[in-house]
Amino acid sequence: MSFKVSERYNCVIIEFKGNVMGGPDAVELNDTLHELIEEGKKNVVVDLAKVKFMNSSGLGMLIGGLTTMRKAGGDLRIANPTDKIESLLVVTKLITVFKHYESLEEAVNSYNKEEGEEEEND
Amino acid sequence: MSTPNYTHRITVQASTEHLSEVRDFVASYATKHGVSSHEVEDIRLAVDEAYTNIIKHAYQYDDSRFVEIVMGSEKDEFWVSLKDNGKSFNPTEYPDPDVEERIKKKERGGVGVYLMKKLMDRIEYHKHDGTNEIRMIKKL
């Protein structure tokens, strides 16, 4: 697996590509997330459009990322899950744990919307 | 659908390096025998999980050991067996994980066996003469 990190508005997009199977990739992702937290960037969207295959270790890696970001006061949201990955999330009931969106735009906007609501409440 | 009792087998070293080769081999055989693409994806993932469990639990990452994979299709069933000579691990006795609870407690693992059970129609475990066999069956 490889991943690409980019920024859009107030969130960081991590685009996964290839086979998501945990292992050394999980360590690399964890390091990246901790660097982002140190920089104060806590809104993460993982784009899964280019994922070919994901197994339980890959799911474990996403769960690890989610807990890291939520513990830091942020979140890790999923965008563009393929049908295969969506059914995997349903079978494991993780669909209720992750905030997930059909497009990258929707995922990015979900953070913008929340910030807007917070400002209105201030 | 396919020739009754026809089987196909490969023997591979127990290493995660061979994961994609194993998945592709099983998927290609299943496709040739008329299994639908959706079901092929289920079988591909179930085999990935079963093979990974053997590497981790039966052989504890000893990549000098081997796994034999046998597949066949009969009437309205496709089956795939993974055989090893390592430590016994019976997935049929493994309890289903409470995924949300695992996240709260930050526990990892256990989801692979659950996926195998959910993706396939039946999972059997047999042990004979020191060989463990996990047989996974998909109804067609």
CSV table of N, CA, C and O in Angstrom, one decimal, chain A residues 19 21 53-56 60 63-64 67 71 84 88 91-94 96-97, chain B residues 19-20 23 41 44-45 48-49 56 99-100 103 106 108 111-112 114-115 118:
chain,number,residue,atom,x,y,z
A,19,ASN,N,-3.2,-2.4,-1.8
A,19,ASN,CA,-3.7,-3.4,-0.8
A,19,ASN,C,-3.5,-2.9,0.6
A,19,ASN,O,-2.3,-2.7,1.0
A,21,MET,N,-3.3,-3.7,4.2
A,21,MET,CA,-3.2,-5.0,5.0
A,21,MET,C,-2.4,-4.8,6.3
A,21,MET,O,-1.9,-5.7,6.8
A,53,PHE,N,-7.8,-3.8,-2.3
A,53,PHE,CA,-8.1,-4.9,-1.4
A,53,PHE,C,-7.8,-4.5,0.1
A,53,PHE,O,-6.9,-3.8,0.3
A,54,MET,N,-8.7,-4.9,1.0
A,54,MET,CA,-8.5,-4.6,2.4
A,54,MET,C,-8.8,-5.9,3.2
A,54,MET,O,-9.9,-6.5,3.0
A,55,ASN,N,-8.0,-6.2,4.2
A,55,ASN,CA,-8.3,-7.4,5.1
A,55,ASN,C,-8.5,-6.9,6.5
A,55,ASN,O,-8.5,-5.7,6.8
A,56,SER,N,-8.6,-7.8,7.4
A,56,SER,CA,-8.9,-7.4,8.8
A,56,SER,C,-7.8,-6.6,9.4
A,56,SER,O,-8.0,-5.8,10.3
A,60,GLY,N,-8.0,-3.0,11.0
A,60,GLY,CA,-7.4,-2.7,12.3
A,60,GLY,C,-6.6,-1.4,12.3
A,60,GLY,O,-6.6,-0.6,13.2
A,63,ILE,N,-8.9,1.5,12.4
A,63,ILE,CA,-9.4,1.6,13.8
A,63,ILE,C,-8.4,2.3,14.6
A,63,ILE,O,-8.7,3.2,15.4
A,64,GLY,N,-7.1,1.9,14.5
A,64,GLY,CA,-6.0,2.5,15.2
A,64,GLY,C,-5.9,4.0,15.0
A,64,GLY,O,-5.8,4.8,15.9
A,67,THR,N,-8.9,5.9,16.6
A,67,THR,CA,-8.7,6.1,18.1
A,67,THR,C,-7.6,7.1,18.4
A,67,THR,O,-7.8,8.0,19.2
A,71,LYS,N,-8.7,10.5,20.3
A,71,LYS,CA,-8.0,10.8,21.5
A,71,LYS,C,-7.4,12.2,21.6
A,71,LYS,O,-7.4,12.9,22.6
A,84,LYS,N,-17.1,-3.1,-2.1
A,84,LYS,CA,-16.4,-4.2,-1.3
A,84,LYS,C,-16.1,-3.7,0.1
A,84,LYS,O,-16.4,-4.4,1.1
A,88,LEU,N,-17.7,-4.7,3.8
A,88,LEU,CA,-16.8,-5.1,4.9
A,88,LEU,C,-17.1,-4.3,6.2
A,88,LEU,O,-17.1,-4.9,7.3
A,91,VAL,N,-20.4,-5.7,7.6
A,91,VAL,CA,-20.3,-7.0,8.2
A,91,VAL,C,-19.6,-6.9,9.6
A,91,VAL,O,-20.0,-7.6,10.5
A,92,THR,N,-18.6,-6.1,9.7
A,92,THR,CA,-17.9,-5.9,11.0
A,92,THR,C,-18.6,-4.9,11.9
A,92,THR,O,-18.1,-4.7,13.0
A,93,LYS,N,-19.7,-4.3,11.5
A,93,LYS,CA,-20.4,-3.3,12.2
A,93,LYS,C,-19.6,-2.0,12.4
A,93,LYS,O,-19.9,-1.1,13.2
A,94,LEU,N,-18.5,-1.9,11.7
A,94,LEU,CA,-17.6,-0.7,11.8
A,94,LEU,C,-18.3,0.5,11.2
A,94,LEU,O,-17.9,1.7,11.4
A,96,THR,N,-20.9,1.8,11.9
A,96,THR,CA,-21.5,2.6,12.9
A,96,THR,C,-20.4,3.4,13.7
A,96,THR,O,-20.7,4.3,14.4
A,97,VAL,N,-19.2,3.0,13.5
A,97,VAL,CA,-18.1,3.6,14.3
A,97,VAL,C,-17.4,4.8,13.5
A,97,VAL,O,-17.1,5.8,14.1
B,19,LEU,N,0.9,-13.8,0.2
B,19,LEU,CA,-0.5,-13.5,0.4
B,19,LEU,C,-1.2,-13.2,-1.0
B,19,LEU,O,-2.3,-13.8,-1.3
B,20,SER,N,-0.7,-12.3,-1.7
B,20,SER,CA,-1.4,-11.9,-2.9
B,20,SER,C,-1.4,-13.0,-4.0
B,20,SER,O,-2.4,-13.2,-4.7
B,23,ARG,N,-4.1,-15.4,-2.8
B,23,ARG,CA,-5.5,-14.8,-3.1
B,23,ARG,C,-5.8,-14.9,-4.6
B,23,ARG,O,-6.9,-15.3,-5.0
B,41,GLU,N,-14.9,-12.4,-4.5
B,41,GLU,CA,-14.3,-11.4,-3.6
B,41,GLU,C,-14.4,-11.9,-2.1
B,41,GLU,O,-13.5,-11.7,-1.3
B,44,ARG,N,-11.9,-14.7,-1.7
B,44,ARG,CA,-10.5,-14.1,-1.7
B,44,ARG,C,-10.1,-13.6,-0.3
B,44,ARG,O,-9.1,-13.9,0.2
B,45,LEU,N,-11.1,-12.9,0.3
B,45,LEU,CA,-10.8,-12.3,1.6
B,45,LEU,C,-10.8,-13.4,2.7
B,45,LEU,O,-9.9,-13.4,3.6
B,48,ASP,N,-7.5,-15.2,2.5
B,48,ASP,CA,-6.5,-14.2,3.0
B,48,ASP,C,-6.4,-14.3,4.5
B,48,ASP,O,-5.3,-14.5,5.1
B,49,GLU,N,-7.6,-14.3,5.2
B,49,GLU,CA,-7.7,-14.3,6.6
B,49,GLU,C,-7.2,-15.7,7.2
B,49,GLU,O,-6.5,-15.7,8.2
B,56,LYS,N,0.4,-16.7,11.5
B,56,LYS,CA,0.5,-16.1,12.8
B,56,LYS,C,0.4,-17.1,13.9
B,56,LYS,O,1.3,-17.2,14.8
B,99,VAL,N,-17.1,-5.8,18.1
B,99,VAL,CA,-16.1,-4.9,17.5
B,99,VAL,C,-16.1,-3.5,18.3
B,99,VAL,O,-15.0,-3.0,18.6
B,100,GLU,N,-17.2,-3.0,18.6
B,100,GLU,CA,-17.2,-1.7,19.3
B,100,GLU,C,-16.5,-1.8,20.7
B,100,GLU,O,-15.8,-0.9,21.1
B,103,ILE,N,-12.8,-1.8,20.2
B,103,ILE,CA,-12.3,-0.4,20.0
B,103,ILE,C,-12.1,0.3,21.3
B,103,ILE,O,-11.1,0.9,21.6
B,106,LYS,N,-9.3,-0.9,23.1
B,106,LYS,CA,-8.1,-0.9,22.2
B,106,LYS,C,-7.5,-2.3,22.0
B,106,LYS,O,-6.3,-2.4,22.0
B,108,ARG,N,-6.8,-5.5,19.6
B,108,ARG,CA,-6.7,-5.8,18.1
B,108,ARG,C,-7.0,-7.3,17.9
B,108,ARG,O,-6.9,-8.1,18.8
B,111,VAL,N,-11.0,-10.2,14.4
B,111,VAL,CA,-12.0,-9.8,13.4
B,111,VAL,C,-11.8,-10.8,12.2
B,111,VAL,O,-12.8,-11.0,11.5
B,112,GLY,N,-10.6,-11.3,12.0
B,112,GLY,CA,-10.3,-12.1,10.8
B,112,GLY,C,-11.2,-13.4,10.8
B,112,GLY,O,-11.8,-13.7,9.8
B,114,TYR,N,-14.0,-13.9,12.4
B,114,TYR,CA,-15.3,-13.4,12.3
B,114,TYR,C,-15.7,-13.2,10.8
B,114,TYR,O,-16.7,-13.6,10.3
B,115,LEU,N,-14.8,-12.6,10.1
B,115,LEU,CA,-15.0,-12.3,8.7
B,115,LEU,C,-15.1,-13.6,7.9
B,115,LEU,O,-15.9,-13.7,7.0
B,118,LYS,N,-18.5,-15.0,8.4
B,118,LYS,CA,-19.5,-14.2,7.7
B,118,LYS,C,-19.5,-14.2,6.2
B,118,LYS,O,-20.5,-14.2,5.6
